[in-house]
Coordinates of C-alpha atoms in Angstrom, one line a residue:
X82 CA 182.6 193.8 186.6
X83 CA 183.3 190.8 184.5
X84 CA 181.2 190.3 181.5
X85 CA 180.4 186.7 180.7
X86 CA 179.7 186.1 177.1
X87 CA 177.1 183.4 176.7
X88 CA 176.2 182.0 173.4
X89 CA 172.6 182.0 172.5
X90 CA 171.1 178.5 172.3
X91 CA 169.5 177.8 168.9
X92 CA 165.8 177.5 169.3
X93 CA 164.4 174.2 168.0
X94 CA 161.5 176.0 166.5
X95 CA 163.7 178.2 164.3
X96 CA 163.9 175.4 161.7
X97 CA 160.4 175.9 160.6
X98 CA 161.0 175.5 156.9
X99 CA 162.7 172.2 157.5
X100 CA 159.7 171.0 159.4
X101 CA 157.4 172.0 156.6
X102 CA 159.6 170.2 154.1
X103 CA 159.7 167.0 156.1
X104 CA 156.0 167.1 156.6
X105 CA 155.3 167.5 152.9
X106 CA 157.7 164.6 152.1
X107 CA 155.9 162.4 154.6
X108 CA 152.5 163.3 153.1
X109 CA 153.8 162.7 149.6
X110 CA 155.1 159.2 150.3
X111 CA 151.9 158.2 152.1
X112 CA 149.9 159.3 149.1
X113 CA 152.2 157.6 146.6
X114 CA 152.2 154.4 148.6
X115 CA 148.4 154.2 148.2
X116 CA 148.7 153.9 144.4
X117 CA 148.9 150.4 143.1
X118 CA 148.4 150.8 139.4
X119 CA 149.7 147.6 137.8
X120 CA 148.8 144.3 139.4
X121 CA 150.0 142.2 136.5
X122 CA 148.5 138.8 135.8
X123 CA 147.0 137.1 138.8
X124 CA 147.5 133.4 138.6
X125 CA 146.8 130.6 141.1
X126 CA 149.7 128.4 141.3
X127 CA 149.4 124.8 142.4
X128 CA 151.1 123.6 145.6
X129 CA 154.3 121.6 145.3
X130 CA 152.8 118.8 147.5
X131 CA 149.7 118.4 145.3
X132 CA 150.7 118.3 141.6
X133 CA 147.9 118.3 139.1
X134 CA 147.3 115.4 136.7
X135 CA 146.1 116.6 133.3
X136 CA 144.2 114.5 130.7
X137 CA 145.9 114.6 127.3
X138 CA 142.5 115.6 125.7
X139 CA 142.3 118.6 128.0
X140 CA 145.8 119.9 127.1
X141 CA 146.3 122.6 124.5
X142 CA 150.1 122.9 123.7
X143 CA 151.3 126.1 122.1
X144 CA 154.8 127.0 121.0
X145 CA 156.1 130.6 120.9
X146 CA 159.1 130.7 118.6
X147 CA 162.1 133.1 118.8
X148 CA 160.7 135.3 115.9
X149 CA 157.3 135.6 117.7
X150 CA 155.3 133.2 115.6
X151 CA 152.9 130.8 117.3
X152 CA 152.7 127.1 116.5
X153 CA 149.7 125.0 117.5
X154 CA 149.8 121.3 116.7
X155 CA 152.8 121.9 114.5
X156 CA 151.1 124.6 112.3
X157 CA 151.9 128.3 112.4
X158 CA 148.9 130.4 113.3
X159 CA 148.2 134.1 114.0
X160 CA 147.2 135.6 117.4
X161 CA 143.6 136.0 116.2
X162 CA 143.4 132.4 115.2
X163 CA 144.9 131.4 118.5
X164 CA 142.2 133.2 120.4
X165 CA 139.5 131.5 118.3
X166 CA 141.0 128.1 118.9
X167 CA 141.2 128.7 122.6
X168 CA 137.6 129.6 122.7
X169 CA 136.6 126.5 120.7
X170 CA 138.6 124.2 123.0
X171 CA 137.2 125.9 126.1
X172 CA 133.7 125.0 124.9
X173 CA 134.6 121.4 124.2
X174 CA 136.7 120.9 127.4
X175 CA 135.7 123.3 130.2
X176 CA 138.7 122.2 132.4
X177 CA 141.2 122.6 129.7
X178 CA 144.9 123.3 130.4
X179 CA 146.9 125.6 128.2
X180 CA 150.7 124.8 128.0
X181 CA 152.9 127.5 126.5
X182 CA 156.4 126.6 125.5
X183 CA 158.5 129.8 125.0
X184 CA 161.7 130.1 123.1
X185 CA 164.2 132.0 125.3
X186 CA 164.9 134.5 122.4
X187 CA 161.2 135.3 122.0
X188 CA 160.2 139.0 122.4
X189 CA 158.7 139.6 125.9
X190 CA 155.6 141.4 124.5
X191 CA 154.6 138.3 122.4
X192 CA 154.6 136.3 125.6
X193 CA 152.4 138.9 127.4
X194 CA 150.0 138.9 124.4
X195 CA 149.5 135.2 124.5
X196 CA 149.0 135.2 128.3
X197 CA 146.5 138.0 127.8
X198 CA 144.5 135.9 125.3
X199 CA 144.5 133.0 127.6
X200 CA 143.3 135.1 130.6
X201 CA 140.7 136.8 128.4
X202 CA 139.1 133.4 127.7
X203 CA 139.0 132.6 131.4
X204 CA 141.4 129.6 131.2
X205 CA 142.1 128.7 134.8
X206 CA 144.7 126.0 134.2
X207 CA 147.7 127.6 132.6
X208 CA 151.3 126.5 132.4
X209 CA 154.4 127.8 130.7
X210 CA 158.1 127.0 130.4
X211 CA 161.0 127.8 128.3
X212 CA 161.6 125.5 125.2
X213 CA 164.5 123.2 125.5
X214 CA 167.1 123.5 122.7

């Protein structure tokens, strides 16, 4: 008699630990994808086809310098003073526009602080750009 050696075929179910691991990874990524912690600043941007015309009286122009200081109408002011001035201007001109000119060497946190003050006072019209040297 001739003996035929046949190799055993690996059972697909024998990789049970691999199946468990892949299942746990899938569940992990599904759960993590549901977290959206930081939404940032939500701003409505105007369309390119419909630019906005702003009255000079409604415009509040603020300059953020490289050292983090704020200038309003050519005078240096503090963040607390800026918040008060924004609130006063909002009462006088409900449709006011806030223009922020930012020096490119300014610390990023200072920019975020000013934007936070503007959003806290419910200013809808907000514009910013880097200051030309």
